[in-house]
Structures are given as C-alpha cells and as structure tokens.
Short mmCIF file of C-alpha atoms and ligand atoms in Angstrom, two decimals:
data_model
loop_
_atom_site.label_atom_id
_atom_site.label_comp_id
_atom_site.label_asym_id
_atom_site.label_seq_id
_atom_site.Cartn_x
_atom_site.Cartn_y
_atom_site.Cartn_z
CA UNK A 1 5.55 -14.01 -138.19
CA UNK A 2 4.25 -16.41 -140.39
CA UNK A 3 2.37 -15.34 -144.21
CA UNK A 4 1.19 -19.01 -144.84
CA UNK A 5 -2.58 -19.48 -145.39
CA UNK A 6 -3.88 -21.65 -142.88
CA UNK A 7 -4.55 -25.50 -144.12
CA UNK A 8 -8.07 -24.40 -143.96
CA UNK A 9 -7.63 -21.10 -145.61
CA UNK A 10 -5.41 -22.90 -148.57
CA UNK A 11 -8.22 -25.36 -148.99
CA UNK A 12 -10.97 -22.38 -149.11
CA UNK A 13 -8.84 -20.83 -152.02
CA UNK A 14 -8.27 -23.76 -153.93
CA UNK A 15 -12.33 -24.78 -153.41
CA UNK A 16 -13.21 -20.80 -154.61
CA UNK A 17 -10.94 -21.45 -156.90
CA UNK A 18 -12.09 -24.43 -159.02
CA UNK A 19 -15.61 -22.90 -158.77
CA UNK A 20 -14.34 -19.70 -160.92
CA UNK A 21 -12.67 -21.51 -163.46
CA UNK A 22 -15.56 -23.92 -163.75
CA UNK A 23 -18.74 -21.88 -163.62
CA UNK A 24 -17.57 -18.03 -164.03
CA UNK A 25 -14.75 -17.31 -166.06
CA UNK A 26 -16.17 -18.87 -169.32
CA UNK A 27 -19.46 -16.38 -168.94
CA UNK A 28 -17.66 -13.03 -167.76
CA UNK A 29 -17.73 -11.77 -171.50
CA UNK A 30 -21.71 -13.13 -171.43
CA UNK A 31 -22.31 -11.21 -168.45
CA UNK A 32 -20.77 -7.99 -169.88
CA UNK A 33 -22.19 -8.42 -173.18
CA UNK A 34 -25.87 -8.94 -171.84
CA UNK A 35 -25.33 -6.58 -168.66
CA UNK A 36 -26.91 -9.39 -166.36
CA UNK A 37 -25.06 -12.21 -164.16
CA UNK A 38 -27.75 -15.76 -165.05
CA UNK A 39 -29.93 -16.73 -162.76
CA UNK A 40 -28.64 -20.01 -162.96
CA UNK A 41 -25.55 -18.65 -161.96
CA UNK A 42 -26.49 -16.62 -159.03
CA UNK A 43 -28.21 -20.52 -157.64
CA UNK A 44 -25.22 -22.31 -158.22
CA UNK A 45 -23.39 -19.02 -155.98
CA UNK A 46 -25.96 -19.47 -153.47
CA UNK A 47 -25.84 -23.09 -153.47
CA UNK A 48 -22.15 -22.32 -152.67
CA UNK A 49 -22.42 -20.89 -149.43
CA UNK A 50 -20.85 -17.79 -151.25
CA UNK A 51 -24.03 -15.18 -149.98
CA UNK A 52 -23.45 -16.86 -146.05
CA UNK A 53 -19.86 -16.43 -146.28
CA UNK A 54 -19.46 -14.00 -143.37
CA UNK A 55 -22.37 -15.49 -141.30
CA UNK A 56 -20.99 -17.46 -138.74
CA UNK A 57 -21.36 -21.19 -138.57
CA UNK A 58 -23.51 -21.00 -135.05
CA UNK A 59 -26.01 -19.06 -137.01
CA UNK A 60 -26.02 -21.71 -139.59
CA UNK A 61 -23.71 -19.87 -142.22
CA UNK A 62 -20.06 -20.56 -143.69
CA UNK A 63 -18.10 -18.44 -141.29
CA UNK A 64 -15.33 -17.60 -142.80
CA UNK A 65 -12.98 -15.39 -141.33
CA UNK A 66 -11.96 -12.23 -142.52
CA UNK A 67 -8.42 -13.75 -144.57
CA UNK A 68 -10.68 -16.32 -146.17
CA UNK A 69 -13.52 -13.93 -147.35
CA UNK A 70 -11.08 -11.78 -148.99
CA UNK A 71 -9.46 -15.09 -150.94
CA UNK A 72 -13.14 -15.51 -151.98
CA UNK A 73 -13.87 -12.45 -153.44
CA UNK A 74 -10.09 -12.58 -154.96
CA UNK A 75 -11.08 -15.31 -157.04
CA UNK A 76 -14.43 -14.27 -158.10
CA UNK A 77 -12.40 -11.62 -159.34
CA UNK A 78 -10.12 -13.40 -160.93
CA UNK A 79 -12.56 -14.87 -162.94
CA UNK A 80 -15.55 -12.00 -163.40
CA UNK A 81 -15.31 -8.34 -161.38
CA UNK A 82 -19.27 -8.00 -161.64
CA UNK A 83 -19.72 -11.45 -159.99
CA UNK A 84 -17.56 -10.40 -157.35
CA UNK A 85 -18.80 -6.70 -156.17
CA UNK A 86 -22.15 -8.54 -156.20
CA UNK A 87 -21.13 -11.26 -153.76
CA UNK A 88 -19.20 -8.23 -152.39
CA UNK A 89 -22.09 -6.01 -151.60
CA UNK A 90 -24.09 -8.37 -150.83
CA UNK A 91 -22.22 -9.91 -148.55
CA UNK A 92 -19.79 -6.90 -147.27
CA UNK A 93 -22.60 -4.02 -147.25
CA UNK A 94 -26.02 -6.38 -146.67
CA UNK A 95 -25.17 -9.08 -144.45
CA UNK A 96 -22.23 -7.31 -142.00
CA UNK A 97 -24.10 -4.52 -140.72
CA UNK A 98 -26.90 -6.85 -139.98
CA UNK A 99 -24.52 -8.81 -138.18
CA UNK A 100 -23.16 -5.86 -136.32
CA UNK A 101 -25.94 -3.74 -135.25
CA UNK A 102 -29.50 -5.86 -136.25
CA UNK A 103 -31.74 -7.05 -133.05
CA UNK A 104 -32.20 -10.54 -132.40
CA UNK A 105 -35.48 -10.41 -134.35
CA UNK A 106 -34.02 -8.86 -137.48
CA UNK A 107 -31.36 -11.45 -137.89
CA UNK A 108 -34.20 -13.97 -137.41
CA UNK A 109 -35.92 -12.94 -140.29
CA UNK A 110 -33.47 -12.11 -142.72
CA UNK A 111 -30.30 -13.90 -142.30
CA UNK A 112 -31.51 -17.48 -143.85
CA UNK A 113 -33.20 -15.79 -146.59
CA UNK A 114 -30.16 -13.73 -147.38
CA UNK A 115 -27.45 -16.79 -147.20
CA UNK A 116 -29.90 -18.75 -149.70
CA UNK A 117 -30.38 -16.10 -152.08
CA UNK A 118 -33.60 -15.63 -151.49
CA UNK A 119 -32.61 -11.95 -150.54
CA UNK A 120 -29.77 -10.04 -151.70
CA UNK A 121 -28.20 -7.09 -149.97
CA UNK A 122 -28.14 -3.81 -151.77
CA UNK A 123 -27.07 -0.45 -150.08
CA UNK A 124 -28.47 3.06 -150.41
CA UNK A 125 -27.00 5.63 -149.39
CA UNK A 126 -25.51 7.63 -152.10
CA UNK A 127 -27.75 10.91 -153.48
CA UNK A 128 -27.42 13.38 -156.42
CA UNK A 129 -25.52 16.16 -153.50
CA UNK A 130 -24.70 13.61 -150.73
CA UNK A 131 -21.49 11.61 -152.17
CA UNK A 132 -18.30 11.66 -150.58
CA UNK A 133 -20.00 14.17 -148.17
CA UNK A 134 -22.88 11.20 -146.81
CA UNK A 135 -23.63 13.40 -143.64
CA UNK A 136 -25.44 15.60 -146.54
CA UNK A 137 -28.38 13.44 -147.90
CA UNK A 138 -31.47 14.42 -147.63
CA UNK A 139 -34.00 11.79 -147.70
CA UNK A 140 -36.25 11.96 -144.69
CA UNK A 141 -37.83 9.78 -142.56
CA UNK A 142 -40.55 10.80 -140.12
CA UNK A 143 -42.46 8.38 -137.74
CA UNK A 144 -46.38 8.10 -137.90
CA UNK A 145 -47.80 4.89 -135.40
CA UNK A 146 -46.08 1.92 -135.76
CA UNK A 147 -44.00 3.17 -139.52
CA UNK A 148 -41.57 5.47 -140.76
CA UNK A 149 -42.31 7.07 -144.12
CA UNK A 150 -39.35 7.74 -146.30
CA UNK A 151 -39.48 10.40 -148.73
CA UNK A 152 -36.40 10.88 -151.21
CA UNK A 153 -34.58 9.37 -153.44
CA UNK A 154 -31.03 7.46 -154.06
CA UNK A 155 -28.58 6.84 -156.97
CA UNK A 156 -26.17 4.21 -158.36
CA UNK A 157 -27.95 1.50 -155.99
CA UNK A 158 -26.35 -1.83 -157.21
CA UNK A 159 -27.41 -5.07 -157.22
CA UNK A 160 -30.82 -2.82 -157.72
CA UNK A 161 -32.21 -5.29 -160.52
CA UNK A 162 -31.28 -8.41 -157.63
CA UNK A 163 -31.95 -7.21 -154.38
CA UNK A 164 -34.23 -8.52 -151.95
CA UNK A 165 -33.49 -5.83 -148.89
CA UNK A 166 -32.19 -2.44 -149.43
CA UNK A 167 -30.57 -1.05 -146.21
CA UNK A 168 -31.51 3.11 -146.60
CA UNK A 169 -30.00 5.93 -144.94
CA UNK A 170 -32.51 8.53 -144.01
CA UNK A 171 -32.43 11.35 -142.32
CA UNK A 172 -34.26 12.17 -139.46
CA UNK A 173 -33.20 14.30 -135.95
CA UNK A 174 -31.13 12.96 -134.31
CA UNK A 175 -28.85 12.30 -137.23
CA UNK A 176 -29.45 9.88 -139.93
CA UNK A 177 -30.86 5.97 -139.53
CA UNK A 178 -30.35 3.36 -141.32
CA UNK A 179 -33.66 1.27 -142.29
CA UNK A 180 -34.01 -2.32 -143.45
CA UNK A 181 -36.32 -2.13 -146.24
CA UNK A 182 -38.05 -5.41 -148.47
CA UNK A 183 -38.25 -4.89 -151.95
CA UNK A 184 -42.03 -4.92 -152.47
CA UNK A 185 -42.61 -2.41 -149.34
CA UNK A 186 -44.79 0.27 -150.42
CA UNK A 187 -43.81 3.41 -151.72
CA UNK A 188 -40.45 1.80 -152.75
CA UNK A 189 -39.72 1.77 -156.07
CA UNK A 190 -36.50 0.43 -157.83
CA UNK A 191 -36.12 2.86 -160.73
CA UNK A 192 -33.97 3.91 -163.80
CA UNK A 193 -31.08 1.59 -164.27
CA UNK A 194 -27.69 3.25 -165.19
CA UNK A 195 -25.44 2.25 -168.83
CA UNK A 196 -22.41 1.79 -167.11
CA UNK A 197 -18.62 1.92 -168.99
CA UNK A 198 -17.90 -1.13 -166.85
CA UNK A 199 -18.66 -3.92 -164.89
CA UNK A 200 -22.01 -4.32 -166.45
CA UNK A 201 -23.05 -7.25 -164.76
CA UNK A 202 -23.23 -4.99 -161.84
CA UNK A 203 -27.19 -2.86 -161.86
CA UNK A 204 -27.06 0.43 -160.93
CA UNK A 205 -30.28 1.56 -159.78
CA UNK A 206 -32.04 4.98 -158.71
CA UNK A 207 -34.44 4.43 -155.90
CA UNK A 208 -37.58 6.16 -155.50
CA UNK A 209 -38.98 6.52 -152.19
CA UNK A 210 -42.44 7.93 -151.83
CA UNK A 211 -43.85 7.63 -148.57
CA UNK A 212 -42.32 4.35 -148.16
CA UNK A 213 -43.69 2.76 -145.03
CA UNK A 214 -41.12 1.32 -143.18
CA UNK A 215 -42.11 -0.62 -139.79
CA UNK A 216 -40.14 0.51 -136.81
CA UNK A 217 -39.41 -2.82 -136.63
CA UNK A 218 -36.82 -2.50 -139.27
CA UNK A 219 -34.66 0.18 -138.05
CA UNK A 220 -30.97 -0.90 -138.16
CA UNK A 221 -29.17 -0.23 -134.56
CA UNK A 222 -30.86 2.81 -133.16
CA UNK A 223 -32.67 5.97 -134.30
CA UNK A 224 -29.52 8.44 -135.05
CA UNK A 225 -26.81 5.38 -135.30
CA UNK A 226 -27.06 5.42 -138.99
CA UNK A 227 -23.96 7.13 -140.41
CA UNK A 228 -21.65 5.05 -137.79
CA UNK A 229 -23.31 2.57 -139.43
CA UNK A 230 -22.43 2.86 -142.83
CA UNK A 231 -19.00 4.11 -141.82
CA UNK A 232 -18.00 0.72 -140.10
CA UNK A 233 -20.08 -1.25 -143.05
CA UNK A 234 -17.59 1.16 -145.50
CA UNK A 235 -14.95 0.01 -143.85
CA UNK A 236 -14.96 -3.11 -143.93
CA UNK A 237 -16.05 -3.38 -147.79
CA UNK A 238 -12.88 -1.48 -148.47
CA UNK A 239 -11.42 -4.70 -147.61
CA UNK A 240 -13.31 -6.82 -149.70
CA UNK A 241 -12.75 -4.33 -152.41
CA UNK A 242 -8.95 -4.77 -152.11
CA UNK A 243 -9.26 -8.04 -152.70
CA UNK A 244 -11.65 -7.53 -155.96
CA UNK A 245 -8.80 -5.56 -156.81
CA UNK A 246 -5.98 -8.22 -156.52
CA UNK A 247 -8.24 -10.74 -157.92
CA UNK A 248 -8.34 -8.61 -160.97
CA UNK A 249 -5.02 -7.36 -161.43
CA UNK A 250 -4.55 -11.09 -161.01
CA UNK A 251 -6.55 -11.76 -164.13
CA UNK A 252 -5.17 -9.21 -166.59
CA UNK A 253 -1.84 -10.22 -165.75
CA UNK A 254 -2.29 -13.54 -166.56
CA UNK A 255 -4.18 -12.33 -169.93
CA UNK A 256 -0.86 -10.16 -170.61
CA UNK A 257 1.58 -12.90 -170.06
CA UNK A 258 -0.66 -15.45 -171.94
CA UNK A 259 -0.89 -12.90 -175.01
CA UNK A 260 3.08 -12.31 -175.17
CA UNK A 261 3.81 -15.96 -175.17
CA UNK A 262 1.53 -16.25 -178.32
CA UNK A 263 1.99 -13.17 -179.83
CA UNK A 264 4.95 -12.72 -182.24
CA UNK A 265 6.70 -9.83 -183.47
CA UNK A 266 10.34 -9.74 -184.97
CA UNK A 267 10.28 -13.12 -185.91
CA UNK A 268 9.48 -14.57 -181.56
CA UNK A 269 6.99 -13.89 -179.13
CA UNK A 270 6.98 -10.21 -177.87
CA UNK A 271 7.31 -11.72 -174.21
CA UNK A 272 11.30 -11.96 -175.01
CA UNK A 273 11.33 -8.02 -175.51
CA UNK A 274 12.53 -6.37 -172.37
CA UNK A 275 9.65 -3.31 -172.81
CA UNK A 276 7.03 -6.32 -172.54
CA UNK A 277 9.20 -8.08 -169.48
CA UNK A 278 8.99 -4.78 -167.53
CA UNK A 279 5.18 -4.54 -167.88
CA UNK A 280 4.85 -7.82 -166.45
CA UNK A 281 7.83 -7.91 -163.87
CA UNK A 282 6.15 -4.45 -162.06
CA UNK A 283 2.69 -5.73 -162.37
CA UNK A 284 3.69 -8.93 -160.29
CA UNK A 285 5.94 -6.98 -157.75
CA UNK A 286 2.82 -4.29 -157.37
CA UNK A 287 0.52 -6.94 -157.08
CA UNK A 288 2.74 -9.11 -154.32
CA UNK A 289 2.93 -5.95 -152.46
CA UNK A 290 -0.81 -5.47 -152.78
CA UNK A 291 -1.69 -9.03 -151.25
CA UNK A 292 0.32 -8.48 -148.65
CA UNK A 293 -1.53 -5.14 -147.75
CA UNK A 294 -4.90 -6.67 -148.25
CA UNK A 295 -3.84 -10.16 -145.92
CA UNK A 296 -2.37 -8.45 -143.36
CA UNK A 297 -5.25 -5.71 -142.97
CA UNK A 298 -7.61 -8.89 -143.54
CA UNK A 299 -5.45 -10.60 -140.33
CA UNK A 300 -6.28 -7.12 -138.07
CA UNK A 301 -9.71 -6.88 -138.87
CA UNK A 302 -9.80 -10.69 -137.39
CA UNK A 303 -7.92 -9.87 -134.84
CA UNK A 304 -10.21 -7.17 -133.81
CA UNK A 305 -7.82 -4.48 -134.14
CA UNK A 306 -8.68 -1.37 -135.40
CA UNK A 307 -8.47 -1.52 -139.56
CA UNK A 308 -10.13 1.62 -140.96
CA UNK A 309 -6.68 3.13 -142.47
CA UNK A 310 -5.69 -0.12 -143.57
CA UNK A 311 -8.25 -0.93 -145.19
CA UNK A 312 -7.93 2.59 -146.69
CA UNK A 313 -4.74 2.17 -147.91
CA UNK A 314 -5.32 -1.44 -148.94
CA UNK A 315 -8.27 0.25 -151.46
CA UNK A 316 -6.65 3.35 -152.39
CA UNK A 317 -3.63 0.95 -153.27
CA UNK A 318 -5.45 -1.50 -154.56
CA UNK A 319 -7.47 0.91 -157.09
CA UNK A 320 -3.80 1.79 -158.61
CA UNK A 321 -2.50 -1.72 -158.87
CA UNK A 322 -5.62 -2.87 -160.46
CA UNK A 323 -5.84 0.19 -162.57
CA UNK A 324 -1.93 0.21 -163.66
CA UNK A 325 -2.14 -3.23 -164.14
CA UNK A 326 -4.93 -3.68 -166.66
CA UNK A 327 -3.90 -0.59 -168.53
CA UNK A 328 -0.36 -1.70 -169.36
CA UNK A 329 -1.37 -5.60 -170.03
CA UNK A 330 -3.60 -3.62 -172.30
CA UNK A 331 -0.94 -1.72 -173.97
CA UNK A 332 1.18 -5.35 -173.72
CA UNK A 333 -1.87 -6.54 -176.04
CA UNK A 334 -1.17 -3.72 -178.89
CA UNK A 335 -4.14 -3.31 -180.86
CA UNK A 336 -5.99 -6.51 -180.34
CA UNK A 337 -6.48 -4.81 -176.64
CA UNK A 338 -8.22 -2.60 -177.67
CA UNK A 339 -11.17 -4.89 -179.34
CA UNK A 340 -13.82 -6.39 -177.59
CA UNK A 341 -12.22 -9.83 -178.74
CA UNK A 342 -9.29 -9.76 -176.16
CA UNK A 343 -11.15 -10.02 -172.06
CA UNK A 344 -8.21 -7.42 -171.38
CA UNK A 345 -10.17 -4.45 -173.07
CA UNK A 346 -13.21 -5.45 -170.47
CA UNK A 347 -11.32 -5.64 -167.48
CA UNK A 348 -9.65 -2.18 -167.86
CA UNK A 349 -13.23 -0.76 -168.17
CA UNK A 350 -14.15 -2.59 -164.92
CA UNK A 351 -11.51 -1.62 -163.00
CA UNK A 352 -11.93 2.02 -163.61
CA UNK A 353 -15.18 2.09 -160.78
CA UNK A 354 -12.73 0.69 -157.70
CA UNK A 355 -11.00 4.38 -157.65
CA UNK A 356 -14.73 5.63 -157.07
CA UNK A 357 -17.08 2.71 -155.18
CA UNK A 358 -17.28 2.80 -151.82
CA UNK A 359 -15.06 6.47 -151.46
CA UNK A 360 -12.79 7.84 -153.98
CA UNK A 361 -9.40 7.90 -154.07
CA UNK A 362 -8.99 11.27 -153.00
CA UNK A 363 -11.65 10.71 -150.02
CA UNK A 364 -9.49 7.44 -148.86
CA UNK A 365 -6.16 9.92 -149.04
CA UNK A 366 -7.89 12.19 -146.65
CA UNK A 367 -8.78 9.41 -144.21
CA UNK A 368 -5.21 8.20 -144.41
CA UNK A 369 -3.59 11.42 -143.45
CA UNK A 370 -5.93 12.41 -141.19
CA UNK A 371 -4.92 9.02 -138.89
CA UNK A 372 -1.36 9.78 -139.64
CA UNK A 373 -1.80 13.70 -138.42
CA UNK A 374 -3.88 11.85 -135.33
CA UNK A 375 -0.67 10.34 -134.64
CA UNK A 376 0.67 13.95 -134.67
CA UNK A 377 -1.92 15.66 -132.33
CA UNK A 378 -3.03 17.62 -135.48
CA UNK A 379 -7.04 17.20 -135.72
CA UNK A 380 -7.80 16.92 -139.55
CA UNK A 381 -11.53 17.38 -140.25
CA UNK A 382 -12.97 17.00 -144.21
CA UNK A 383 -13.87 20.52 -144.61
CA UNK A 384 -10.57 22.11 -143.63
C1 FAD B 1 -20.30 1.58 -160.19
C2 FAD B 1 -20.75 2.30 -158.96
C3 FAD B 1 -21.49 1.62 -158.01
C4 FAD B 1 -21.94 2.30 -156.86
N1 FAD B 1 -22.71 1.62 -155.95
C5 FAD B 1 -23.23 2.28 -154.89
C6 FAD B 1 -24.11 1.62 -153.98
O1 FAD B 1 -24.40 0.43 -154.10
N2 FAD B 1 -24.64 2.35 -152.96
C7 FAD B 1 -24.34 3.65 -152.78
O2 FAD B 1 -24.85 4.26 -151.82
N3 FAD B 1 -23.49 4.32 -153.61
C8 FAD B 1 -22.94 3.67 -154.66
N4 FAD B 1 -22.08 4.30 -155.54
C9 FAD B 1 -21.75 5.70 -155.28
C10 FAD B 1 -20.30 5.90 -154.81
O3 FAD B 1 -20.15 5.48 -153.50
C11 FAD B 1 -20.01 7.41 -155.02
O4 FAD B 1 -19.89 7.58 -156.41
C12 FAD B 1 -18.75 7.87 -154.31
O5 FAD B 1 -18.90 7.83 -152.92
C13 FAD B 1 -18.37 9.30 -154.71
O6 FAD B 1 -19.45 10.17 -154.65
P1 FAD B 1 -19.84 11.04 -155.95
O7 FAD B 1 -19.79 10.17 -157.13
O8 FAD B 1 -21.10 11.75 -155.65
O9 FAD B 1 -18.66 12.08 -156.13
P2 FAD B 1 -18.49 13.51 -155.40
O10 FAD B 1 -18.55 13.33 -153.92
O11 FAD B 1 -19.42 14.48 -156.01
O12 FAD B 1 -17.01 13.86 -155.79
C14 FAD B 1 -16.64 14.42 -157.06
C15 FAD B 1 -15.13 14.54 -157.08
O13 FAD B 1 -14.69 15.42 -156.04
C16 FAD B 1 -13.77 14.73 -155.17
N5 FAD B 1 -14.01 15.18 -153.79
C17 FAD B 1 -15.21 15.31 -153.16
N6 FAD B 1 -15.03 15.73 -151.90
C18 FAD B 1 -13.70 15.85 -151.72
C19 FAD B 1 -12.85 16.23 -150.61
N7 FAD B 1 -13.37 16.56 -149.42
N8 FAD B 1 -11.53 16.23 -150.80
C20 FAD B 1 -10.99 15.90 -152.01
N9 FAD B 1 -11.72 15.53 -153.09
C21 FAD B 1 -13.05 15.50 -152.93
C22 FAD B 1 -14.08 13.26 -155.35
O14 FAD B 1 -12.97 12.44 -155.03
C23 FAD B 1 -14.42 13.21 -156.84
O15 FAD B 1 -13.23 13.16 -157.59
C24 FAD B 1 -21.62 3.66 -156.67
C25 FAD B 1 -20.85 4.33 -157.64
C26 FAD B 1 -20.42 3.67 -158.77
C27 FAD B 1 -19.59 4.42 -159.78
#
C-alpha cells in the first residue's frame, strides 16, 4: 500500500497550487462581495487547462486522473469555494457525462468549446417538487420532426449567469432524458437569479423552458437513459465535492491557526490556551481522515471499481468536516469572526450548501445503508 502522490500528481498539486495563491485567493472576498467570479479570471482558468481537466489527452484535453482532479478542485478550494464548484460543475456535471454517454458527434462539437471556456457546463435537473426525489420532475419533452420541445421549468441552476450548455432532464415515456441544450436555443430562457447566504460567486438560476426546441441531435445517451445518467454524473461530483470540502476545511484551518498566533489574550497569543489547541488539533485529525476518504475513493473510481458509497461517504463526511471545521475556527476567531473583516465568517456561510448540493446529507445516509443492508440481503428502497 502506498499513500504517496505520484511524482506527477505532487507536481499537479504544487502547479494548482501556486495558481490559487497567485490569482484566486486575493479576490475570494471580491467575488463574494460582488456575487460574480471576473471574467478575467474565468480566461486565466481556462487558459489553465482547469475546464479540460477530465478530458483526456487523446481528445486534446489535460487528462487528469481521478486523484489529480480532486487535488485540483482541493486547491481551488483552498483558495475560493465559488471558484471551485464552478470548475466543479462544470467540469464534474458538464463535461463527464458527455464523456460517458455523448455520440461521437456530440463530443465533436462541444468538447473544444467547453475545455476553452467558450462553453461552460451547467446542470438542470432540480424542480420546485422533484429534489431529492429526481424520478419526480415534471418537465416534458415531446418529439415533433426532427426536435423535442421542452416545456417546464428548473431551479437553483448554477453557473446559470456562465453557462454555455445546460444538460436538462425531461421527462418523456420511457422515463426521463437527458438533453444537451445551447444557451441561445429557443424557448430557453435563463431566469431569476437566487440571493444566496453563501458562495455567492456561484449563480443560481431558474430556467424557463417554453417550447424549447431541442434537435434530436442533442439527446444525451438514449431516449429513457436520463436518470442513470444523472445518477452516475451525481456520483462522481460527490467526489469532486469531497475534495471542495477538504480544500476548505483546509482554508479555515489555516485562518484559525493564523488568527491564534496573532491574537492575544491574557497577556500571549490565545493559540497557547488548550480550549484553542483542541479546536485546531480535531480539525487537523478530521481533516487527515477526510483526505484519506476522498484519495482512496478518488484511487477506486480510477481503478474502475465501483465508488458510489464511497463517494457517499466521502461527501456526507466531508460536509461535517468542512462544516465543524469552519464553525469552530470561527468560534477560535471570537468576535472578529463574526465580521465580514475576518475570510473565516465567509467560508462558514459557504460551506453550509455542501450538506445540500448534489444530495443532502440525509439522502447520502440512505444510499450508504442501503449498500451496507445490500451486503445483508435486505433490499432498502427510498420510500420504505
Ligand atoms: C447552492 C445550491 C446549488 C445547487 N445547484 C444545483 C444545480 O446546479 N443543478 C440542480 O439540478 N440542482 C441544484 N441544486 C439543488 C440541490 O441538488 C437540491 O437542493 C438537493 O438535491 C435537495 O433537494 P431539495 O432542496 O428540493 O430538498 P427536498 O428534497 O425537498 O428535501 C427537504 C428535506 O427533506 C429531506 N428529505 C427528503 N427526502 C428524504 C428521504 N427520503 N429521507 C430522508 N430525508 C429526506 C432532505 O434531506 C431535506 O432535509 C442546488 C442547490 C443549492 C442549495
């Protein structure tokens, strides 16, 4: 068994690295402030290779495997959350189902546009009664010649101010599909952004689809195929979000132990008070623990082993660690944590979507047990 990072892998995180301290970490309380991640920014991202990251290299993207693309979005993280659940969704929910299920043609025309940043990936699925439960939405799709018209609407869309291609879950018999869908197609129209408590970089967007005429061209995998789809795409962004997670536990511990070196109470810095050594001795140990979780599901997932519960309990986990973590480095902080001043009060408003995005906490417990009651012969379904 060995838990080194590769020499490539090493070189990766110390490359992602330098690029978060340099260009993202000095405009995270911009971004938040002005609800918006700069252009300028998103070029110098693309220019990166950070929106090709999981395309491979044949296909003339970065390729990097699955260990590497979670130390990525670790230290976007580290350095701004909203920077990283864009590169996240873009990458995790746009890009990989393309790669898994899209025709020939499809990745022909969208892949290039989508590693330069000419198109970002944004994912639709989510409706005002079709949440946790997605086998409940209710747009509708229904094919007339050569289109599909989609009729509905969607919620909390993000990267909706950014996107380029929207993939949209539709219902239709059999079962739902999952459409491919350009940002200026007709009867598509990117609606009322959300005021979010955190990560404000991050649009969330209500869709409106009237009569949207989608070419059956763009259907993702086949008619019906569309809620395996954005299982396996969920899957695998649970991943991604477990390392957003350790990237930002990451950074509010280091704001913690930063603050208690500098901050003095009692006549010496409150970091020699045991209280303020325990806050910072369980975050570490919680977040070790957490890396491990995320590398090793990272490692399976590259290995082509099956993931899903890991990558459930790498979220769920992650989602407490990250949580925990920024609350107590908040409480380390005192008052001055709780003023828009200290990057601390920020991050513990971020964190607080990672227990929701992408299936709650409670909806990742479910998942777990049910493949542990698998193991048992006991058939678990959601509705029991
Ligand atoms: C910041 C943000 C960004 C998002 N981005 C996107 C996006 O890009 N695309 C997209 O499609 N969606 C997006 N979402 C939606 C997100 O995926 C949903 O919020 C999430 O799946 C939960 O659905 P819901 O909010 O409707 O809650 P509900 O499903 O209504 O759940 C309400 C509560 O009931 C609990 N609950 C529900 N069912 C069960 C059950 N069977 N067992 C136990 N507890 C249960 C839930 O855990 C929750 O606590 C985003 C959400 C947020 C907050």
């Amino acid at each position: 068994m060995d838990f080194n990072l590769t020499a490539e892998q090493q070189m990766f995180r110390e490359m992602f690295a330098d690029f978060a301290a340099r260009e993202i970490a000095s405009q995270a309380e911009r971004i938040d402030r002005e609800e918006a991640i700069p252009q300028a920014l998103l070029q110098k991202i693309a220019g990166q290779g950070f929106l090709a990251a999981l395309i491979p290299e044949e296909m003339d993207g970065v390729g990097l495997d699955a260990i590497s693309y979670c130390l990525l979005l670790e230290e976007m993280s580290r350095a701004d959350f909203s920077v990283a659940m864009l590169i996240g969704i873009h990458n995790g929910l746009g890009i990989k189902p393309l790669l898994d299920f899209g025709s020939g043609a499809q990745r022909e025309v969208y892949l290039e546009r989508m590693a330069n940043g000419e198109l970002i990936g944004a994912f639709a699925l989510t409706e005002p009664s079709a949440g946790s439960d997605m086998a409940a939405l209710t747009t509708r799709a229904i094919l007339t010649g050569d289109y599909y018209l989609l009729n509905g609407s969607k919620i909390w869309v993000s990267n909706g101010d950014v996107a380029g291609l929207f993939l949209i879950f539709a219902r239709m018999e059999p079962g739902v599909t999952a459409f491919l869908v350009e940002r200026d197609t007709p009867g598509l129209k990117v609606g009322y952004r959300e005021k979010t408590l955190g990560l404000r970089g991050l649009s969330c967007h209500t869709l409106y689809l009237d009569d949207c005429a989608v070419p059956t061209a763009n259907v993702l995998g086949a008619v019906g195929q569309g809620l395996q789809i954005a299982r396996q795409a969920a899957e695998f962004d649970r991943l991604g979000l477990s390392a957003i997670c350790l990237g930002g536990a990451e950074q509010a511990l280091a704001a913690g132990i930063r603050f208690s070196i500098d901050h003095e109470q009692f006549g010496g810095p409150i970091a020699r008070k045991q209280a303020i050594q325990n806050f910072v001795a369980d975050a570490v140990t919680e977040i070790e623990a957490l890396r491990d979780l995320v590398h090793h599901t990272a490692w399976l997932a590259e290995e082509g082993e099956p993931f899903g519960h890991r990558s459930s309990m790498a979220k769920l986990f992650g989602a407490q660690v990250a949580m925990r973590t920024t609350d107590n480095m908040l409480q380390l902080h005192g008052g001055y944590g709780y003023m828009k001043e200290y990057a601390i009060e920020r991050l513990y408003r971020d964190c607080r979507a990672l227990a929701i995005v992408c299936g709650t906490s409670q909806i990742q417990r479910f998942l777990i047990a049910r493949h542990v009651y698998q193991g048992a012969n006991l058939q678990l379904t959601i509705n029991d």
